[in-house]
CSV table of C-alpha atoms in Angstrom, one decimal:
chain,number,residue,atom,x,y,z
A,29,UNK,CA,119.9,102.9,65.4
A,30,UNK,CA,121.5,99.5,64.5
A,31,UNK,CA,122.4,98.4,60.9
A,32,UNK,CA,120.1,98.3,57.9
A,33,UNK,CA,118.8,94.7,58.6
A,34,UNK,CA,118.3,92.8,55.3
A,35,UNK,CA,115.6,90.3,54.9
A,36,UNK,CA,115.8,87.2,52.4
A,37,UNK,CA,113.8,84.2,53.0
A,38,UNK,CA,115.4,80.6,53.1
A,39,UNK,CA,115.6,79.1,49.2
A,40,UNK,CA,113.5,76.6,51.2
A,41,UNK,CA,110.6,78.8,51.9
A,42,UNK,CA,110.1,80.3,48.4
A,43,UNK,CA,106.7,80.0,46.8
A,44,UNK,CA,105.8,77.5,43.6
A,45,UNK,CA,106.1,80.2,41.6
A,46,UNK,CA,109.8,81.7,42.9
A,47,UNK,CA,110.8,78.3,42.9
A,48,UNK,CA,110.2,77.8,38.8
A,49,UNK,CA,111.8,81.2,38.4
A,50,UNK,CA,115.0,80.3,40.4
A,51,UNK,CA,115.0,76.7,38.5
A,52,UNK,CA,115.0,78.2,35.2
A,53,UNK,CA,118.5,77.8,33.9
A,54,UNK,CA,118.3,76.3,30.0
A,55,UNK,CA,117.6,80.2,28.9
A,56,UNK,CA,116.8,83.7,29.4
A,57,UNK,CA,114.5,84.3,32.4
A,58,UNK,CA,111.5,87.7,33.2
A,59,UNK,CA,110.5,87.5,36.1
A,60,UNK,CA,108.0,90.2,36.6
A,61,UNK,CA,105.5,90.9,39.6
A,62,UNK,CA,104.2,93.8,41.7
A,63,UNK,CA,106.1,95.4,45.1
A,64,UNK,CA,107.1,92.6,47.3
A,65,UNK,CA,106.2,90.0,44.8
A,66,UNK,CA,109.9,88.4,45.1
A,67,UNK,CA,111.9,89.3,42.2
A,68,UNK,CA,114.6,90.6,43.5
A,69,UNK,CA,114.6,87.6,46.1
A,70,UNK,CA,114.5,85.2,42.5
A,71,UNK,CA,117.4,87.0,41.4
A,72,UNK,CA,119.5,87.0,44.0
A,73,UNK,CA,119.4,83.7,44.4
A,74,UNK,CA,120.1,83.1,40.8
A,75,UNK,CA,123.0,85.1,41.1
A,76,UNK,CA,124.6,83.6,43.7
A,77,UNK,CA,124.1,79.7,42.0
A,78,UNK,CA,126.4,81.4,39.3
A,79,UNK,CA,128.8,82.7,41.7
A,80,UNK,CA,129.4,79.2,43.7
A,81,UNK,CA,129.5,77.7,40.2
A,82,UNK,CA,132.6,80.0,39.5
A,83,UNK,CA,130.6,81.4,36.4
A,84,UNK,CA,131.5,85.1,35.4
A,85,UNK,CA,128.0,86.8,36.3
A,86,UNK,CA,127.1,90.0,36.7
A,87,UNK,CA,124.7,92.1,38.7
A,88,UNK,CA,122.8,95.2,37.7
A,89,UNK,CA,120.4,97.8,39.0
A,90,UNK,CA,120.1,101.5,38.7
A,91,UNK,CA,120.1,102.7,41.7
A,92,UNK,CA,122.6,103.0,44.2
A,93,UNK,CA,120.5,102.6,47.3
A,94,UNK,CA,119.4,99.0,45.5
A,95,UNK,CA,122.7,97.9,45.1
A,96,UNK,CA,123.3,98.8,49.1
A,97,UNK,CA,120.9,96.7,50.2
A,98,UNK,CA,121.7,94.0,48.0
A,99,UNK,CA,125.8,93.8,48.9
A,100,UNK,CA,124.2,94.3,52.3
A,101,UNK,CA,122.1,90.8,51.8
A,102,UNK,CA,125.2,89.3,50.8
A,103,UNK,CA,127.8,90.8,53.6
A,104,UNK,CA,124.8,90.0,56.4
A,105,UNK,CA,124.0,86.3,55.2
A,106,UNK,CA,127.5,85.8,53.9
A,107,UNK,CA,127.7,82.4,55.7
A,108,UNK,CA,124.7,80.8,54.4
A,109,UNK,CA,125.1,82.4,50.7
A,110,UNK,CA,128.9,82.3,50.2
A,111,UNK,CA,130.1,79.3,52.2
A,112,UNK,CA,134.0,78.8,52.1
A,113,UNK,CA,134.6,82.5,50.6
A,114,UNK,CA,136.6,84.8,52.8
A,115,UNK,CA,135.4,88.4,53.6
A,116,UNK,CA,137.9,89.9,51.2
A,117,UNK,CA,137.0,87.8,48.6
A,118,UNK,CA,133.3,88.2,49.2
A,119,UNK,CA,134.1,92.4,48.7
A,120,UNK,CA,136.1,92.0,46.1
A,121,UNK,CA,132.9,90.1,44.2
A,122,UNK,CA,130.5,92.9,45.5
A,123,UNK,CA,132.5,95.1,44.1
A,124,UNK,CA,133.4,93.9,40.6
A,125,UNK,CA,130.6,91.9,40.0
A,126,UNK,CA,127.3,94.1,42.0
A,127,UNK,CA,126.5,97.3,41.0
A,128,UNK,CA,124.8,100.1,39.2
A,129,UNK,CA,125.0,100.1,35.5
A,130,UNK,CA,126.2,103.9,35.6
A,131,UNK,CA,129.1,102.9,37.5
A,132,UNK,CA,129.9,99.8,35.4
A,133,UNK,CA,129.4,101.9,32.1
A,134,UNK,CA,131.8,104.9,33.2
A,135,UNK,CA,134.4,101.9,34.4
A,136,UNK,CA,134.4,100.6,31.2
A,137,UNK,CA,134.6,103.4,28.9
A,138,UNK,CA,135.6,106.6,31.0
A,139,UNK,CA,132.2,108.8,30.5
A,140,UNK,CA,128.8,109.1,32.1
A,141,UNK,CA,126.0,107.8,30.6
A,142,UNK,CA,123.9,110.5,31.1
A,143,UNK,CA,125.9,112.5,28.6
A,144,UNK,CA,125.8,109.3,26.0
A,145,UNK,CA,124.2,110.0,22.7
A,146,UNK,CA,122.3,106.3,22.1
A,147,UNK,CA,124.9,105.8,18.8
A,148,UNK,CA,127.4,106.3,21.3
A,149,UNK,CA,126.2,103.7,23.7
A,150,UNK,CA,125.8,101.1,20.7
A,151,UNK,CA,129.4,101.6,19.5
A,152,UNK,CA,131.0,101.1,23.0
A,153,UNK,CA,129.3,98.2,24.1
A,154,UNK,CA,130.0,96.9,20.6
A,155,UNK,CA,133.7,97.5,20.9
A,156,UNK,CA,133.7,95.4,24.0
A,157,UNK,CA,131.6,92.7,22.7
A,158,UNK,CA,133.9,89.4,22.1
A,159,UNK,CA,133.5,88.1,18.7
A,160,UNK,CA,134.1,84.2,19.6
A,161,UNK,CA,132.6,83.9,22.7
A,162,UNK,CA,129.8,85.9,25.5
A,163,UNK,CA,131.8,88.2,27.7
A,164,UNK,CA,129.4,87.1,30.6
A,165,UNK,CA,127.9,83.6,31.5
A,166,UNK,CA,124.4,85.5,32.7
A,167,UNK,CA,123.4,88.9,33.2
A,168,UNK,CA,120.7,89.6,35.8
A,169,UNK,CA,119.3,93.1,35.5
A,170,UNK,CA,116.9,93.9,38.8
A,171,UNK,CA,114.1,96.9,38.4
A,172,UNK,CA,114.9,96.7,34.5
A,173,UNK,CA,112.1,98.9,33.5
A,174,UNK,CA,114.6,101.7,35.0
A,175,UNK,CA,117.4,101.0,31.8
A,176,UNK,CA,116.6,102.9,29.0
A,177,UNK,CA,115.5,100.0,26.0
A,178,UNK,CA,118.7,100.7,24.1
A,179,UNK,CA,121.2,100.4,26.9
A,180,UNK,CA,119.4,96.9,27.8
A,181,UNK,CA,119.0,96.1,24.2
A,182,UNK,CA,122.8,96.1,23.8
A,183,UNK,CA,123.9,94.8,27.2
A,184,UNK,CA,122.3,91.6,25.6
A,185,UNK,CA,124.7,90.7,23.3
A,186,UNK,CA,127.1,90.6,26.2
A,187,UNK,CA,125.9,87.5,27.9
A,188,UNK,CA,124.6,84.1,26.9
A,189,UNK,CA,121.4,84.8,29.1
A,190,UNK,CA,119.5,87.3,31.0
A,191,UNK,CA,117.7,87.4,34.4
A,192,UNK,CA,115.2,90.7,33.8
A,193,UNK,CA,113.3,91.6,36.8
A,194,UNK,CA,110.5,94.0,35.8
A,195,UNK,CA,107.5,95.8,37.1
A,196,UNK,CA,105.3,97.7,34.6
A,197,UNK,CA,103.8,99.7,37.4
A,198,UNK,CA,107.1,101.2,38.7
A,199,UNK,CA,108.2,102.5,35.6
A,200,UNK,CA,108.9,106.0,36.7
A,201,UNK,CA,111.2,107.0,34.3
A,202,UNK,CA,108.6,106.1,31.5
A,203,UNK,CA,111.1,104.5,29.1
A,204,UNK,CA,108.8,102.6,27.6
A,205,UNK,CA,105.8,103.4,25.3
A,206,UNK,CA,104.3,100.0,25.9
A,207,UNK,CA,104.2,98.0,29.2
A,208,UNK,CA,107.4,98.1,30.1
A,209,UNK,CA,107.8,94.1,30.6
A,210,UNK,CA,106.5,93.4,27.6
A,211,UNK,CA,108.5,95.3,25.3
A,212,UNK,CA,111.5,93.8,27.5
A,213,UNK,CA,110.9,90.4,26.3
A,214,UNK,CA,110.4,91.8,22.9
A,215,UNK,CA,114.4,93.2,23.4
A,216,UNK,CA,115.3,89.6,24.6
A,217,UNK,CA,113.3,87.4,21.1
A,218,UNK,CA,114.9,90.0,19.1
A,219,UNK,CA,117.9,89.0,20.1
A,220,UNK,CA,117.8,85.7,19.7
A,221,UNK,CA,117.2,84.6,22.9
A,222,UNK,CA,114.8,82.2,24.7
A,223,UNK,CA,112.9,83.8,27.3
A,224,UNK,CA,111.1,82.0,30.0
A,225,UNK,CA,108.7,84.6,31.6
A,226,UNK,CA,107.5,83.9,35.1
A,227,UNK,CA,105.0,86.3,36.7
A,228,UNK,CA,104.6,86.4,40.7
A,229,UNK,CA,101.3,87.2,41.7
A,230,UNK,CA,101.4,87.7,45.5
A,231,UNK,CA,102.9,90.0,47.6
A,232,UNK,CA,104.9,89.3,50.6
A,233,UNK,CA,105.8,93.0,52.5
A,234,UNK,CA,102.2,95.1,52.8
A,235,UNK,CA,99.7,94.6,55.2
A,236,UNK,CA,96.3,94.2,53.4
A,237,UNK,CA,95.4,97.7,54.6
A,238,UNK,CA,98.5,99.8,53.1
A,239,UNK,CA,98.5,98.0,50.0
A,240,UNK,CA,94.9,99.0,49.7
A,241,UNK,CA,95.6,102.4,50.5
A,242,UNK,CA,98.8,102.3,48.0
A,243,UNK,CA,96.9,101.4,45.2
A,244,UNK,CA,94.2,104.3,45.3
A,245,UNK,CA,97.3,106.4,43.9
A,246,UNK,CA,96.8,104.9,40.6
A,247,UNK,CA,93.1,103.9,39.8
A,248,UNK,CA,93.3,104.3,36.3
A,249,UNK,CA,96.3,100.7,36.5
A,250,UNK,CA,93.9,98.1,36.0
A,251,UNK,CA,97.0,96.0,36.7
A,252,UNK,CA,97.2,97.1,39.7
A,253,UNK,CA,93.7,97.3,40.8
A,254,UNK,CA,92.9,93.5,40.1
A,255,UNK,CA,95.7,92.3,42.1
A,256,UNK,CA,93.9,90.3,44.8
A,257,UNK,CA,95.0,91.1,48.3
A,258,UNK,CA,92.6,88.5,50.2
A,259,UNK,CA,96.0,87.0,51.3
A,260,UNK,CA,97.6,89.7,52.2
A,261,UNK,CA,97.9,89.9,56.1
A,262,UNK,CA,95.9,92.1,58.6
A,263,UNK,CA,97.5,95.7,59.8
A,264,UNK,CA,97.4,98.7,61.4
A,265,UNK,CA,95.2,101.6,58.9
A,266,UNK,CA,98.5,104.1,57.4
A,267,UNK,CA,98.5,107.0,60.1
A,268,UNK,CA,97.1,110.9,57.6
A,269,UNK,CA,98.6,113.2,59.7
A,270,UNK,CA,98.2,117.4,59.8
A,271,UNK,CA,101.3,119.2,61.5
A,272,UNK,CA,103.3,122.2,61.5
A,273,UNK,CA,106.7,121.5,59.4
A,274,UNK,CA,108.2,121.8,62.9
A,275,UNK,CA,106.1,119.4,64.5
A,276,UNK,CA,106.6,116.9,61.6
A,277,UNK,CA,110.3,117.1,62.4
A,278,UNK,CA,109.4,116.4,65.9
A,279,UNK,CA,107.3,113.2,65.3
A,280,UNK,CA,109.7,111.7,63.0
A,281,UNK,CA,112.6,111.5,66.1
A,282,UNK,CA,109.5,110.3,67.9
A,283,UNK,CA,109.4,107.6,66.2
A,284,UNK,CA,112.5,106.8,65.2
A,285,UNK,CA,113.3,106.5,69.0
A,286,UNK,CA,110.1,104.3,69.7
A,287,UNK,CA,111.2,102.0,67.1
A,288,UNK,CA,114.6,101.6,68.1
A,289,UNK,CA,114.9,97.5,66.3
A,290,UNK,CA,112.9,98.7,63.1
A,291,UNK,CA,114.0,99.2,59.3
A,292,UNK,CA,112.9,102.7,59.1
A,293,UNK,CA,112.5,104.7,55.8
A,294,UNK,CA,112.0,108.6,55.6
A,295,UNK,CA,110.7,109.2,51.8
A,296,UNK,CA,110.5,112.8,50.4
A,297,UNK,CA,110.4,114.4,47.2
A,298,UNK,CA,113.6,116.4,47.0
A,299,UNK,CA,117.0,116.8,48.1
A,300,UNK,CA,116.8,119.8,50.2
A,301,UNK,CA,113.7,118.2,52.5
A,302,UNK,CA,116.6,115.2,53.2
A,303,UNK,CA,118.8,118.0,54.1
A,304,UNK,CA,116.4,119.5,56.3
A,305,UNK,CA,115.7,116.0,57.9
A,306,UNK,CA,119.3,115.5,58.6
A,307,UNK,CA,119.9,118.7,60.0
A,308,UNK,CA,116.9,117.7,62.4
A,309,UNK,CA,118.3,114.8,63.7
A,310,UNK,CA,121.9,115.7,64.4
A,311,UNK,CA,120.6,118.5,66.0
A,312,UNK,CA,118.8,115.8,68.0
A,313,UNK,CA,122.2,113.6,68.7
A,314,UNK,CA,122.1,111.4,65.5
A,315,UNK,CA,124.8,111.4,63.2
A,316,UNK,CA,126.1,109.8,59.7
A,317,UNK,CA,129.1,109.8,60.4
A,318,UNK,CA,131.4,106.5,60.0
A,319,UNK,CA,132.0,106.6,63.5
A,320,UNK,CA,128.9,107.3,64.6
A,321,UNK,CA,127.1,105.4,68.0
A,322,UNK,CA,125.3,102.4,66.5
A,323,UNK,CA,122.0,103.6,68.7
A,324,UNK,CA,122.1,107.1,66.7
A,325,UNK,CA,123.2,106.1,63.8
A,326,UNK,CA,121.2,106.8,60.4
A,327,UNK,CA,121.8,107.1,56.7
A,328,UNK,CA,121.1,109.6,53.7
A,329,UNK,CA,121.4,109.5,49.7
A,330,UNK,CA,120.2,111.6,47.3
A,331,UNK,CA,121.5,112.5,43.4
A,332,UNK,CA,122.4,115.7,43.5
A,333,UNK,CA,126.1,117.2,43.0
A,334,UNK,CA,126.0,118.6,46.7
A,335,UNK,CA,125.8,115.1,48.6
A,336,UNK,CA,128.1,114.6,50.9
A,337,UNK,CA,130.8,112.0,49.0
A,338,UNK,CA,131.9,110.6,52.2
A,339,UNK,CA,128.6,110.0,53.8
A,340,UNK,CA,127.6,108.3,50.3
A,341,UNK,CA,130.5,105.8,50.7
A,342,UNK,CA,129.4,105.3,54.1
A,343,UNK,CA,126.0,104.8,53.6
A,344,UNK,CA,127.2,102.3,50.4
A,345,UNK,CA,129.1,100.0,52.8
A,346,UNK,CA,127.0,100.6,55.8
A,347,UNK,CA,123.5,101.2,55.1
A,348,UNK,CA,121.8,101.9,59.2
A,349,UNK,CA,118.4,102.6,59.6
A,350,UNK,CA,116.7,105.4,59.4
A,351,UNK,CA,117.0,105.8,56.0
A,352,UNK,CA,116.5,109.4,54.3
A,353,UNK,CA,115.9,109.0,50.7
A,354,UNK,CA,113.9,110.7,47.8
A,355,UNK,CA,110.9,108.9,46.2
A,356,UNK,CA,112.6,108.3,42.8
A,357,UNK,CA,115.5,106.5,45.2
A,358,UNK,CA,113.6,103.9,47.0
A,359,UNK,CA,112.4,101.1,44.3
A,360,UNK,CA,113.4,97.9,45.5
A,361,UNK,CA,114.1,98.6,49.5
A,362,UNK,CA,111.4,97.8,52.2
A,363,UNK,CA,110.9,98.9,55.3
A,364,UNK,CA,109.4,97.7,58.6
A,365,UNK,CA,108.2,101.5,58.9
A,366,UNK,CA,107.7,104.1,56.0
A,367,UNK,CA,107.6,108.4,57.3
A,368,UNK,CA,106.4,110.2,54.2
A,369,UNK,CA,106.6,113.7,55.6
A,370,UNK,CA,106.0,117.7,54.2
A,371,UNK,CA,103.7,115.6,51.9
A,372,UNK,CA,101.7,119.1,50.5
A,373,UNK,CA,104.9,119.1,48.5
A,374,UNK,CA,102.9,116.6,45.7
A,375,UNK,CA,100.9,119.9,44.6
A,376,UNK,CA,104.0,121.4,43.8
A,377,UNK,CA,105.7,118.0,42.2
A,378,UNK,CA,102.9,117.0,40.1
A,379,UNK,CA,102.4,120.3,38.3
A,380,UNK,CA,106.1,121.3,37.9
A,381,UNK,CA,107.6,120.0,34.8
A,382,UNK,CA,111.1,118.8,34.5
A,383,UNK,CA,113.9,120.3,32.3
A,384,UNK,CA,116.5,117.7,30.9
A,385,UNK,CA,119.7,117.4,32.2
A,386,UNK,CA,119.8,121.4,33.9
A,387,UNK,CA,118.7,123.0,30.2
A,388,UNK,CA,115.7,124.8,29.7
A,389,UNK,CA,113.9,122.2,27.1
A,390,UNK,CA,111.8,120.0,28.8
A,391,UNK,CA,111.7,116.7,30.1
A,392,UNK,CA,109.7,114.2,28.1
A,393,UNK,CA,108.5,110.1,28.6
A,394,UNK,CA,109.1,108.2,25.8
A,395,UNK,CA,105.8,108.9,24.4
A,396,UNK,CA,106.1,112.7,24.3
A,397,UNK,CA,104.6,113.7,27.8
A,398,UNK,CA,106.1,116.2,29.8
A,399,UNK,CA,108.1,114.7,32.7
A,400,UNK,CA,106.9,116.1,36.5
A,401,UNK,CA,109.1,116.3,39.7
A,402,UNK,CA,106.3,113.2,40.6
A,403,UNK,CA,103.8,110.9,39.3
A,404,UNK,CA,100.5,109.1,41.2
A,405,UNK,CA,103.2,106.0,40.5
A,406,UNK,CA,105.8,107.7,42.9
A,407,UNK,CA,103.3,107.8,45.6
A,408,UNK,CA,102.3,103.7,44.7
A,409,UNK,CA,105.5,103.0,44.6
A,410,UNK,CA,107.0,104.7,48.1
A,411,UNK,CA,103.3,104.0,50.3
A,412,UNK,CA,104.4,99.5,48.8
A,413,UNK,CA,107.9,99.9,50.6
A,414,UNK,CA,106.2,99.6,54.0
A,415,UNK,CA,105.4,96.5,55.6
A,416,UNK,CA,103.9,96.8,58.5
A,417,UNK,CA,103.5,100.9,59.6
A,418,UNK,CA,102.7,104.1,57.3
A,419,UNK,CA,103.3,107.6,58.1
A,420,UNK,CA,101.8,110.6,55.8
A,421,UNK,CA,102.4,113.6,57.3
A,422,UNK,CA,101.4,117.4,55.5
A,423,UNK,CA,100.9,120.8,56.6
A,424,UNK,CA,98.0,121.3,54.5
A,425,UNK,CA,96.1,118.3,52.7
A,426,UNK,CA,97.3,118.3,49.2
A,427,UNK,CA,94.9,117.2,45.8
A,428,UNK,CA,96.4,114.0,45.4
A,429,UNK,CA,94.8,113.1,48.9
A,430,UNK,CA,91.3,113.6,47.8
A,431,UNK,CA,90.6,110.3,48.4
A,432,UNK,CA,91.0,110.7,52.3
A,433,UNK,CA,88.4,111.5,54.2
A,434,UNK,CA,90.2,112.8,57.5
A,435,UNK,CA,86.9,113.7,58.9
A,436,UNK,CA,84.9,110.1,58.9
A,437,UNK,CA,87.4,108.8,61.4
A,438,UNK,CA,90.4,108.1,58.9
A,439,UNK,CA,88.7,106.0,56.4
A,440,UNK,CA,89.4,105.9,53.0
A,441,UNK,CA,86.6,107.7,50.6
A,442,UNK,CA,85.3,104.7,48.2
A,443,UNK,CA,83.6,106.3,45.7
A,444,UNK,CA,86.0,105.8,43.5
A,445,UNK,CA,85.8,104.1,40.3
A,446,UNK,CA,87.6,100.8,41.3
């Protein structure tokens, strides 16, 4: 399959609204909107004014398939974004100044923060904090509802400004006790900073009639539910399918090989169902490899101890499409076509409680509740990265699908509350 093809409109064709996010440079800037909305689009774009200004900016996410696709934006429209800077140059910025905050934190002080007690985050970042002067002209800080309040609270005082681009309704990791952009720009006054906040009301990837379906995942987000999808463009119903775990593999290298010019993304719930994916498609001619045939080409990532290092670096300089990737992994990317396959998992998932960090005790959200292997949000969240086609595949129909009604011709069920 070719490369991962990155999409970013012209600075010409954003909205009203991007346009008065992207202007915004006298103070701090939240930019906050639903899948598709354009934040990451707004702060790109910021970013990149900074860079051709020669300002010392910085880039953040959490995830490591985000920051992929973003140095891929950059490598792919390097000509129109970075005019005059050579290729070297242009990878040594992606790689000092674009990437996760994980990877930035254990550059700086030599530890993971997964194993950071919070004092111990707030007396490193303090120790690097220069007394006369910012250490950074901006920050920007894309999906920030995925940084823990007091890693974000203290990254503040590194930079004159912020760019914060937030969605409450993809707060997975439930950080937050309180909408998750709100309590964001409460981190941001508290700090003594001006904050602009610009919210982007339309969405620009789903189809009318995925986002519809998307959204019956979580009928209890009002925020969600009033989002008004009258502009939202025709499609294709998502495609509920019953199969044999076999014959799932089988239709996913059908389509995969009908498709052979689309951005396609293969979403599951755990590492081992990527593994079994992969093992699929090699066995069907594909490869990860770094030398593999640009027609059967395809990449992986998952967090787990046992992915393949290599084919992780490969995947970071050369994301190709298919991409295989876990639910909790795919905030921020699109996809022409989404494949959610061995979907019965979600019984399982959504009655399994984590344990933290491989111990016995529990996983908890900020506001006490246990922590599951998946949410209703996960499912909201994976069914918005498509843009124009939606696989579900299961070998039995699972609760959360209660909605469906694969006996009245594929329609949704609308008695629902909403």
């Amino acid at each position: 399959m070719p490369d991962f093809r990155f999409r970013l409109p012209a600075i010409v064709d954003l909205t009203f609204a991007q346009q008065i996010a992207y202007d915004e440079q006298q103070q701090s800037l939240l930019v906050t909107g639903g899948p598709g909305s354009g934040k990451t689009v707004v702060s790109i774009y910021r970013f990149q004014r900074e860079v051709m200004a020669n300002r010392d900016v910085i880039f953040f996410t959490h995830h490591r398939t985000l920051i992929a696709s973003i140095r891929g934006t950059f490598r792919q429209q390097a000509d129109v974004m970075m005019t005059g800077m050579s290729e070297a140059a242009i990878e040594r910025l992606l790689s000092k100044s674009v990437g996760t905050i994980t990877s930035w934190y254990a550059r700086q002080f030599g530890v993971y923060l997964v194993d950071e007690s919070d004092e111990s985050i707030i007396a490193n970042i303090k120790r690097i904090e220069n007394p006369k002067e910012y250490n950074f002209y901006e920050i920007f800080i894309d999906e920030a509802q995925d940084l823990k309040p007091i890693i974000l609270d203290n990254l503040i005082i590194l930079a004159a400004d912020l760019t914060c681009g937030a969605d409450r309704a993809q707060d997975l990791n439930g950080h937050y006790i309180e909408p998750a952009d709100e309590y964001i720009r409460t981190l941001l006054t508290n700090r003594g900073k001006e904050v602009t906040h610009q919210e982007l009301t339309q969405n620009f990837r789903n189809t009318r009639q995925i986002f519809e379906f998307a959204r019956k995942f979580v009928p209890e987000d009002i925020a969600v539910q009033n989002i008004d999808v009258t502009e939202l463009n025709d499609g294709e119903n998502p495609e509920i399918i019953q199969l044999s775990p076999n014959d799932q593999l089988e239709l996913i290298v059908k389509i995969i090989r009908d498709n052979p010019n689309s951005n396609i993304g293969i979403l599951v719930h755990f590492y081992k169902q990527i593994n079994t994916i992969r093992d699929h498609l090699i066995k069907n001619d594909f490869s990860c490899e770094e030398d593999a045939d640009e027609e059967n080409s395809f990449s992986y990532y998952y967090v787990n101890k046992s992915m393949n290092l290599a084919h992780r670096d490969i995947m970071e300089r050369n994301l190709r499409s298919p991409f295989l990737i876990t639910f909790d992994s795919c905030k921020g990317l699109e996809f022409d076509i989404v494949i959610i396959p061995m979907f019965e998992k979600s019984n399982w998932a959504m009655t399994n409680p984590k344990k933290k960090n491989g111990t016995e005790e529990p996983d908890t959200f900020a506001n006490g509740d246990l922590k599951y292997f998946a949410s209703r949000n996960h499912y909201y969240v994976a069914c918005t990265r498509a843009r124009g086609k939606l696989y579900i595949m299961y070998d039995y129909k699972p609760d959360i699908l209660d909605f469906y009604d694969e006996n009245d011709n594929g329609k949704i069920n609308d008695d629902l509350p909403f």
